PDB file of C-alpha atoms in Angstrom:
ATOM      1  CA  LEU A   1     -12.843 -10.542 -12.591  1.00 74.00           C
ATOM      2  CA  ALA A   2     -10.574  -7.721 -11.214  1.00 74.00           C
ATOM      3  CA  GLY A   3     -10.259  -5.864 -14.735  1.00 80.00           C
ATOM      4  CA  PHE A   4      -6.253  -7.143 -14.792  1.00 81.00           C
ATOM      5  CA  ALA A   5      -4.908  -4.093 -13.489  1.00 80.00           C
ATOM      6  CA  ILE A   6      -1.176  -3.962 -12.581  1.00 78.00           C
ATOM      7  CA  SER A   7      -2.038  -5.015  -8.886  1.00 78.00           C
ATOM      8  CA  THR A   8      -4.040  -7.677  -9.947  1.00 83.00           C
ATOM      9  CA  GLN A   9      -0.937  -8.831 -12.723  1.00 81.00           C
ATOM     10  CA  ARG A  10       1.622  -8.764  -9.505  1.00 79.00           C
ATOM     11  CA  ALA A  11      -0.714 -10.652  -7.150  1.00 82.00           C
ATOM     12  CA  ILE A  12      -1.214 -13.501  -9.976  1.00 85.00           C
ATOM     13  CA  ILE A  13       2.671 -13.433 -10.696  1.00 84.00           C
ATOM     14  CA  MET A  14       3.399 -13.834  -7.441  1.00 80.00           C
ATOM     15  CA  LEU A  15       1.252 -16.183  -6.508  1.00 84.00           C
ATOM     16  CA  SER A  16       1.957 -18.516  -9.379  1.00 87.00           C
ATOM     17  CA  ILE A  17       5.792 -18.107  -8.418  1.00 83.00           C
ATOM     18  CA  TYR A  18       4.741 -19.252  -4.874  1.00 79.00           C
ATOM     19  CA  VAL A  19       2.883 -22.031  -5.845  1.00 86.00           C
ATOM     20  CA  LEU A  20       5.805 -23.241  -7.976  1.00 86.00           C
ATOM     21  CA  VAL A  21       8.675 -22.976  -5.475  1.00 81.00           C
ATOM     22  CA  ARG A  22       6.326 -24.925  -2.968  1.00 79.00           C
ATOM     23  CA  LEU A  23       5.552 -27.792  -5.965  1.00 86.00           C
ATOM     24  CA  LEU A  24       9.842 -27.885  -6.340  1.00 86.00           C
ATOM     25  CA  CYS A  25       9.889 -28.361  -2.190  1.00 79.00           C
ATOM     26  CA  ARG A  26      11.962 -25.089  -2.255  1.00 77.00           C
ATOM     27  CA  GLN A  27      12.009 -21.953   0.417  1.00 77.00           C
ATOM     28  CA  THR A  28      12.338 -18.324  -0.862  1.00 77.00           C
ATOM     29  CA  SER A  29      11.814 -15.209   0.511  1.00 79.00           C
ATOM     30  CA  LEU A  30       8.755 -13.234   0.038  1.00 79.00           C
ATOM     31  CA  LEU A  31      11.185 -10.022  -1.061  1.00 82.00           C
ATOM     32  CA  ARG A  32      12.482 -12.672  -3.502  1.00 83.00           C
ATOM     33  CA  VAL A  33       9.358 -13.618  -5.122  1.00 83.00           C
ATOM     34  CA  LEU A  34       8.302 -10.016  -5.137  1.00 84.00           C
ATOM     35  CA  LEU A  35      11.548  -9.360  -7.220  1.00 86.00           C
ATOM     36  CA  PHE A  36      10.538 -11.974  -9.890  1.00 84.00           C
ATOM     37  CA  ALA A  37       6.839 -10.384 -10.086  1.00 83.00           C
ATOM     38  CA  VAL A  38       8.200  -6.987 -10.710  1.00 86.00           C
ATOM     39  CA  VAL A  39      10.892  -8.779 -13.646  1.00 88.00           C
ATOM     40  CA  ALA A  40       7.831 -10.441 -14.911  1.00 85.00           C
ATOM     41  CA  ILE A  41       5.714  -7.140 -14.837  1.00 84.00           C
ATOM     42  CA  PHE A  42       8.424  -5.284 -17.033  1.00 86.00           C
ATOM     43  CA  ILE A  43       8.527  -7.919 -19.608  1.00 87.00           C
ATOM     44  CA  TYR A  44       4.966  -8.170 -19.849  1.00 83.00           C
ATOM     45  CA  ASP A  45       4.535  -4.392 -19.908  1.00 83.00           C
ATOM     46  CA  PRO A  46       7.581  -2.125 -19.406  1.00 86.00           C
ATOM     47  CA  PHE A  47       5.138   1.017 -19.504  1.00 86.00           C
ATOM     48  CA  SER A  48       4.057  -0.166 -16.118  1.00 84.00           C
ATOM     49  CA  ILE A  49       6.705   1.742 -14.001  1.00 85.00           C
ATOM     50  CA  LEU A  50       4.687   4.890 -14.988  1.00 86.00           C
ATOM     51  CA  ASP A  51       1.245   3.350 -13.360  1.00 86.00           C
ATOM     52  CA  ILE A  52       0.672   4.456 -10.019  1.00 87.00           C
ATOM     53  CA  GLY A  53      -1.302   1.151  -9.060  1.00 84.00           C
ATOM     54  CA  PHE A  54       2.423  -0.587  -9.464  1.00 86.00           C
ATOM     55  CA  TRP A  55       4.306   1.723  -7.170  1.00 88.00           C
ATOM     56  CA  LEU A  56       1.390   1.080  -4.235  1.00 88.00           C
ATOM     57  CA  SER A  57       0.839  -2.274  -5.115  1.00 85.00           C
ATOM     58  CA  CYS A  58       4.377  -3.345  -5.079  1.00 86.00           C
ATOM     59  CA  SER A  59       5.756  -0.983  -2.581  1.00 88.00           C
ATOM     60  CA  ALA A  60       2.926  -2.347  -0.003  1.00 88.00           C
ATOM     61  CA  VAL A  61       4.474  -5.657  -0.675  1.00 86.00           C
ATOM     62  CA  LEU A  62       8.030  -5.022  -0.172  1.00 87.00           C
ATOM     63  CA  ILE A  63       6.998  -3.236   3.399  1.00 85.00           C
ATOM     64  CA  ILE A  64       5.508  -6.484   4.479  1.00 84.00           C
ATOM     65  CA  ALA A  65       8.202  -8.737   3.289  1.00 83.00           C
ATOM     66  CA  LEU A  66      11.005  -6.171   4.848  1.00 80.00           C
ATOM     67  CA  VAL A  67       9.000  -6.142   8.247  1.00 79.00           C
ATOM     68  CA  SER A  68       8.446 -10.114   8.401  1.00 77.00           C
ATOM     69  CA  ASN A  69      11.867 -10.488   8.018  1.00 72.00           C
ATOM     70  CA  SER A  70      13.134  -8.318  10.210  1.00 67.00           C
ATOM     71  CA  ARG A  71      11.245  -9.978  12.969  1.00 64.00           C
ATOM     72  CA  ALA A  72      12.150 -13.324  11.732  1.00 57.00           C
ATOM     73  CA  THR A  73      14.850 -15.474  14.193  1.00 51.00           C
ATOM     74  CA  THR A  74      16.290 -18.035  12.093  1.00 48.00           C
ATOM     75  CA  GLU A  75      17.146 -18.293   8.766  1.00 48.00           C
ATOM     76  CA  GLU A  76      14.336 -20.444   7.935  1.00 52.00           C
ATOM     77  CA  ASP A  77      11.681 -17.923   9.465  1.00 52.00           C
ATOM     78  CA  GLU A  78      13.372 -15.110   6.802  1.00 48.00           C
ATOM     79  CA  ALA A  79      12.703 -17.468   4.102  1.00 48.00           C
ATOM     80  CA  GLN A  80       9.393 -18.397   5.069  1.00 50.00           C
ATOM     81  CA  GLY A  81       8.812 -14.964   6.136  1.00 49.00           C
ATOM     82  CA  GLN A  82       6.905 -14.537   9.481  1.00 52.00           C
ATOM     83  CA  ASN A  83       2.809 -14.288   9.880  1.00 59.00           C
ATOM     84  CA  LEU A  84       2.121 -10.777  10.810  1.00 65.00           C
ATOM     85  CA  GLY A  85      -1.363  -9.912  11.916  1.00 76.00           C
ATOM     86  CA  LEU A  86      -3.366  -7.202  10.443  1.00 75.00           C
ATOM     87  CA  VAL A  87      -3.416  -4.829  13.458  1.00 78.00           C
ATOM     88  CA  GLN A  88       0.271  -5.421  13.498  1.00 77.00           C
ATOM     89  CA  ILE A  89       1.108  -4.589  10.007  1.00 82.00           C
ATOM     90  CA  GLN A  90      -1.226  -1.780   8.849  1.00 83.00           C
ATOM     91  CA  PRO A  91       0.805   1.029  11.039  1.00 81.00           C
ATOM     92  CA  MET A  92       3.857   0.019   9.068  1.00 82.00           C
ATOM     93  CA  LEU A  93       2.188   0.044   5.861  1.00 86.00           C
ATOM     94  CA  TRP A  94       0.379   3.325   6.541  1.00 85.00           C
ATOM     95  CA  LEU A  95       4.075   5.029   7.417  1.00 82.00           C
ATOM     96  CA  GLY A  96       5.954   3.406   4.161  1.00 82.00           C
ATOM     97  CA  LEU A  97       3.145   4.093   1.664  1.00 85.00           C
ATOM     98  CA  MET A  98       3.000   7.685   3.261  1.00 82.00           C
ATOM     99  CA  PRO A  99       5.610   9.292   0.794  1.00 80.00           C
ATOM    100  CA  LEU A 100       4.132   7.589  -2.342  1.00 84.00           C
ATOM    101  CA  THR A 101       0.781   8.896  -1.134  1.00 84.00           C
ATOM    102  CA  LEU A 102       2.550  12.564  -0.518  1.00 80.00           C
ATOM    103  CA  LEU A 103       4.085  12.045  -4.152  1.00 79.00           C
ATOM    104  CA  PHE A 104       0.694  11.163  -6.073  1.00 84.00           C
ATOM    105  CA  PHE A 105      -1.955  12.698  -4.216  1.00 83.00           C
ATOM    106  CA  GLY A 106      -0.727  15.149  -2.271  1.00 79.00           C
ATOM    107  CA  LYS A 107      -2.242  14.232   1.111  1.00 82.00           C
ATOM    108  CA  VAL A 108      -2.143  11.544   3.602  1.00 82.00           C
ATOM    109  CA  SER A 109      -5.251   9.539   4.753  1.00 84.00           C
ATOM    110  CA  LEU A 110      -5.379   9.670   8.735  1.00 84.00           C
ATOM    111  CA  ILE A 111      -8.171   6.849   8.814  1.00 86.00           C
ATOM    112  CA  SER A 112      -6.835   4.275   6.420  1.00 85.00           C
ATOM    113  CA  PRO A 113      -5.171   1.729   9.063  1.00 84.00           C
ATOM    114  CA  LEU A 114      -8.959   1.778  10.873  1.00 85.00           C
ATOM    115  CA  VAL A 115     -11.307   1.609   7.532  1.00 88.00           C
ATOM    116  CA  ASN A 116      -8.553  -1.276   6.621  1.00 86.00           C
ATOM    117  CA  LEU A 117      -9.023  -3.474   9.576  1.00 86.00           C
ATOM    118  CA  VAL A 118     -12.489  -3.670   8.770  1.00 86.00           C
ATOM    119  CA  LEU A 119     -12.273  -3.602   4.988  1.00 87.00           C
ATOM    120  CA  VAL A 120      -9.656  -6.260   4.399  1.00 86.00           C
ATOM    121  CA  PRO A 121     -11.377  -9.211   6.444  1.00 86.00           C
ATOM    122  CA  LEU A 122     -14.904  -8.379   4.725  1.00 86.00           C
ATOM    123  CA  PHE A 123     -13.318  -8.252   1.366  1.00 86.00           C
ATOM    124  CA  CYS A 124     -10.948 -11.899   2.128  1.00 86.00           C
ATOM    125  CA  ILE A 125     -13.578 -13.514   4.264  1.00 88.00           C
ATOM    126  CA  VAL A 126     -16.901 -12.316   2.908  1.00 85.00           C
ATOM    127  CA  LEU A 127     -17.376 -10.765  -0.622  1.00 87.00           C
ATOM    128  CA  ILE A 128     -14.406 -12.222  -2.984  1.00 87.00           C
ATOM    129  CA  PRO A 129     -15.830 -15.683  -1.968  1.00 89.00           C
ATOM    130  CA  LEU A 130     -19.219 -14.993  -2.385  1.00 87.00           C
ATOM    131  CA  THR A 131     -18.616 -13.687  -5.133  1.00 87.00           C
ATOM    132  CA  LEU A 132     -16.786 -16.620  -6.967  1.00 87.00           C
ATOM    133  CA  LEU A 133     -19.512 -18.976  -5.480  1.00 87.00           C
ATOM    134  CA  VAL A 134     -21.968 -16.767  -7.229  1.00 87.00           C
ATOM    135  CA  LEU A 135     -19.808 -17.436 -10.332  1.00 86.00           C
ATOM    136  CA  LEU A 136     -19.803 -21.178  -9.610  1.00 87.00           C
ATOM    137  CA  VAL A 137     -23.666 -21.281  -9.001  1.00 87.00           C
ATOM    138  CA  GLU A 138     -24.173 -19.495 -12.243  1.00 84.00           C
ATOM    139  CA  MET A 139     -22.068 -21.859 -13.951  1.00 85.00           C
ATOM    140  CA  ILE A 140     -23.743 -25.324 -13.080  1.00 85.00           C
ATOM    141  CA  GLY A 141     -27.448 -23.860 -13.974  1.00 79.00           C
ATOM    142  CA  LEU A 142     -28.185 -22.727 -10.562  1.00 81.00           C
ATOM    143  CA  SER A 143     -29.736 -19.425 -11.855  1.00 78.00           C
ATOM    144  CA  SER A 144     -32.528 -18.882  -9.351  1.00 78.00           C
ATOM    145  CA  ILE A 145     -29.521 -18.981  -6.177  1.00 82.00           C
ATOM    146  CA  SER A 146     -27.533 -17.166  -8.215  1.00 81.00           C
ATOM    147  CA  SER A 147     -29.767 -14.369  -8.420  1.00 84.00           C
ATOM    148  CA  SER A 148     -30.638 -14.295  -4.782  1.00 83.00           C
ATOM    149  CA  LEU A 149     -26.783 -14.049  -4.122  1.00 85.00           C
ATOM    150  CA  ILE A 150     -26.210 -11.302  -6.675  1.00 86.00           C
ATOM    151  CA  ALA A 151     -28.722  -9.115  -5.166  1.00 87.00           C
ATOM    152  CA  LEU A 152     -26.993  -9.950  -2.009  1.00 86.00           C
ATOM    153  CA  LEU A 153     -23.685  -8.669  -3.226  1.00 87.00           C
ATOM    154  CA  ALA A 154     -25.177  -5.811  -4.611  1.00 87.00           C
ATOM    155  CA  PHE A 155     -26.686  -4.466  -1.420  1.00 88.00           C
ATOM    156  CA  ILE A 156     -23.127  -4.957   0.077  1.00 86.00           C
ATOM    157  CA  TYR A 157     -21.266  -3.200  -2.330  1.00 86.00           C
ATOM    158  CA  GLU A 158     -23.604  -0.399  -2.677  1.00 88.00           C
ATOM    159  CA  HIS A 159     -24.097   0.589   1.350  1.00 87.00           C
ATOM    160  CA  GLY A 160     -20.376  -0.441   1.847  1.00 85.00           C
ATOM    161  CA  TYR A 161     -19.380   2.137  -0.694  1.00 87.00           C
ATOM    162  CA  GLY A 162     -21.813   4.584   0.669  1.00 88.00           C
ATOM    163  CA  VAL A 163     -20.454   4.320   4.174  1.00 88.00           C
ATOM    164  CA  LEU A 164     -16.671   4.596   2.596  1.00 86.00           C
ATOM    165  CA  ALA A 165     -17.696   8.037   0.435  1.00 87.00           C
ATOM    166  CA  TRP A 166     -19.351   9.338   3.735  1.00 88.00           C
ATOM    167  CA  ILE A 167     -16.118   8.164   5.886  1.00 86.00           C
ATOM    168  CA  ALA A 168     -14.244  10.146   3.032  1.00 82.00           C
ATOM    169  CA  GLU A 169     -15.918  13.348   3.470  1.00 84.00           C
ATOM    170  CA  LEU A 170     -15.306  13.828   7.124  1.00 84.00           C
ATOM    171  CA  SER A 171     -12.801  16.653   8.010  1.00 80.00           C
ATOM    172  CA  TYR A 172     -10.456  14.505   9.374  1.00 80.00           C
ATOM    173  CA  ALA A 173     -10.223  11.992   7.148  1.00 83.00           C
ATOM    174  CA  GLN A 174      -7.106  12.868   5.373  1.00 82.00           C
ATOM    175  CA  LEU A 175      -4.444  15.906   6.097  1.00 79.00           C
ATOM    176  CA  ALA A 176      -3.089  17.545   2.814  1.00 77.00           C
ATOM    177  CA  LEU A 177       0.616  18.659   3.551  1.00 70.00           C
ATOM    178  CA  PRO A 178       3.432  20.458   1.690  1.00 65.00           C
ATOM    179  CA  PRO A 179       5.904  18.404  -0.907  1.00 62.00           C
ATOM    180  CA  MET A 180       8.592  17.148   0.898  1.00 62.00           C
ATOM    181  CA  ALA A 181      11.871  18.378   0.854  1.00 63.00           C
ATOM    182  CA  PHE A 182      15.272  17.051   1.135  1.00 61.00           C
ATOM    183  CA  LEU A 183      15.016  17.028   4.530  1.00 63.00           C
ATOM    184  CA  ASP A 184      12.226  15.752   4.812  1.00 65.00           C
ATOM    185  CA  TRP A 185      13.235  12.571   2.817  1.00 67.00           C
ATOM    186  CA  LEU A 186      15.987  12.341   4.759  1.00 67.00           C
ATOM    187  CA  LEU A 187      14.218  12.228   7.942  1.00 67.00           C
ATOM    188  CA  PHE A 188      11.864   9.850   6.484  1.00 67.00           C
ATOM    189  CA  VAL A 189      14.516   7.559   5.434  1.00 68.00           C
ATOM    190  CA  LEU A 190      16.259   7.414   9.120  1.00 68.00           C
ATOM    191  CA  ILE A 191      12.524   6.434  10.568  1.00 66.00           C
ATOM    192  CA  ALA A 192      12.486   3.945   8.219  1.00 66.00           C
ATOM    193  CA  LEU A 193      15.649   2.499   9.305  1.00 67.00           C
ATOM    194  CA  ALA A 194      14.769   2.724  12.731  1.00 64.00           C
ATOM    195  CA  PHE A 195      11.502   0.828  12.119  1.00 62.00           C
ATOM    196  CA  TYR A 196      13.017  -1.716  10.054  1.00 59.00           C
ATOM    197  CA  PHE A 197      16.088  -2.385  12.576  1.00 60.00           C
ATOM    198  CA  THR A 198      13.274  -2.278  15.151  1.00 55.00           C
ATOM    199  CA  LEU A 199      14.696   0.358  17.372  1.00 54.00           C
ATOM    200  CA  ARG A 200      13.250   1.612  20.378  1.00 58.00           C
ATOM    201  CA  TYR A 201      11.475   5.353  20.627  1.00 59.00           C
ATOM    202  CA  ARG A 202       9.984   4.805  17.163  1.00 61.00           C
ATOM    203  CA  PHE A 203       6.595   6.305  18.038  1.00 63.00           C
ATOM    204  CA  LEU A 204       8.339   9.685  18.619  1.00 64.00           C
ATOM    205  CA  LEU A 205      10.327   9.362  15.799  1.00 63.00           C
ATOM    206  CA  LEU A 206       6.956   9.251  13.825  1.00 65.00           C
ATOM    207  CA  LEU A 207       5.699  12.669  15.515  1.00 66.00           C
ATOM    208  CA  VAL A 208       8.842  14.398  14.852  1.00 65.00           C
ATOM    209  CA  PHE A 209       8.718  13.524  10.727  1.00 62.00           C
ATOM    210  CA  LEU A 210       5.121  14.540  11.087  1.00 63.00           C
ATOM    211  CA  ALA A 211       6.055  17.691  12.840  1.00 64.00           C
ATOM    212  CA  SER A 212       8.798  18.275  10.155  1.00 62.00           C
ATOM    213  CA  PHE A 213       6.025  18.840   7.310  1.00 58.00           C
ATOM    214  CA  PHE A 214       4.480  21.675   9.217  1.00 58.00           C
ATOM    215  CA  TYR A 215       7.284  23.094   9.764  1.00 57.00           C
ATOM    216  CA  SER A 216       8.493  22.711   5.965  1.00 55.00           C
ATOM    217  CA  ASP A 217       5.599  24.569   5.249  1.00 51.00           C
ATOM    218  CA  HIS A 218       6.594  27.299   7.326  1.00 50.00           C
ATOM    219  CA  ARG A 219       9.916  27.939   6.383  1.00 53.00           C
ATOM    220  CA  SER A 220       8.738  28.600   2.930  1.00 56.00           C
ATOM    221  CA  GLY A 221       7.434  31.838   3.814  1.00 63.00           C
ATOM    222  CA  LEU A 222       4.431  31.413   1.864  1.00 67.00           C
ATOM    223  CA  GLN A 223       1.060  32.686   3.018  1.00 73.00           C
ATOM    224  CA  PRO A 224      -1.944  29.909   2.343  1.00 74.00           C
ATOM    225  CA  SER A 225      -3.302  32.010  -0.805  1.00 83.00           C
ATOM    226  CA  GLU A 226      -0.244  32.638  -2.240  1.00 82.00           C
ATOM    227  CA  TYR A 227       1.903  29.908  -4.599  1.00 81.00           C
ATOM    228  CA  LYS A 228       5.398  29.480  -6.121  1.00 78.00           C
ATOM    229  CA  VAL A 229       6.122  28.365  -9.430  1.00 79.00           C
ATOM    230  CA  THR A 230       9.924  27.150  -9.943  1.00 73.00           C
ATOM    231  CA  LEU A 231      10.269  27.118 -14.293  1.00 73.00           C
ATOM    232  CA  LEU A 232      13.643  25.271 -15.223  1.00 69.00           C
ATOM    233  CA  ASP A 233      14.278  27.310 -18.305  1.00 71.00           C
ATOM    234  CA  VAL A 234      16.308  25.075 -20.648  1.00 70.00           C
ATOM    235  CA  GLY A 235      15.881  26.634 -24.137  1.00 71.00           C
ATOM    236  CA  GLN A 236      14.426  24.513 -26.798  1.00 71.00           C
ATOM    237  CA  GLY A 237      13.519  21.822 -24.043  1.00 67.00           C
ATOM    238  CA  LEU A 238      10.437  23.842 -23.293  1.00 62.00           C
ATOM    239  CA  ALA A 239       9.084  23.045 -26.454  1.00 55.00           C
TER     240      ALA A 239
END
């Protein structure tokens, strides 16, 4: 149903490993489950490392695992992971995935945490269960009921997509930022460590990090209508 994309493969493998661990009455951390899933994905399809979905999907789970482990108080909590609310995890995901979104898309969404607060419950609680219910009803031969449910699903998806398209077109929905320089990456690593070890003044560090992007654009010496191309000339390698 989901098209068996990289993110779907990761979810299936992680869920299977989790169920197996629970059946064997063993405890393991989310971080270790993610590692098993990554290895299994590479065995199944080594070229998945070139897929953007692989990096975004696995990085999101990695951030959740690191945040839950950092807030665990005992070894048992660390093995099982701490339950994190959607409101708690969204800022962490937004900040943690920022380098990848900059690398892949050259921009950062400013409203994705707020949008996810609505979409994640909507899909998990309403749309996905309703879709599976439609399939079950269709399989047992109640076509009249399934037709009504399909019409309802189509209405929700169509209008939901229209709302998302409208939100994406807002002038403040996203921010295009210049490529990250070495000092920007170093600063980001320091801020990520600060978040991981729950240091104080994290919000101030975040503001400094965002300000560094504008500074890096200024120190490049380029005007808004100019661009710079760097060509690495390695002879026959250019062919």
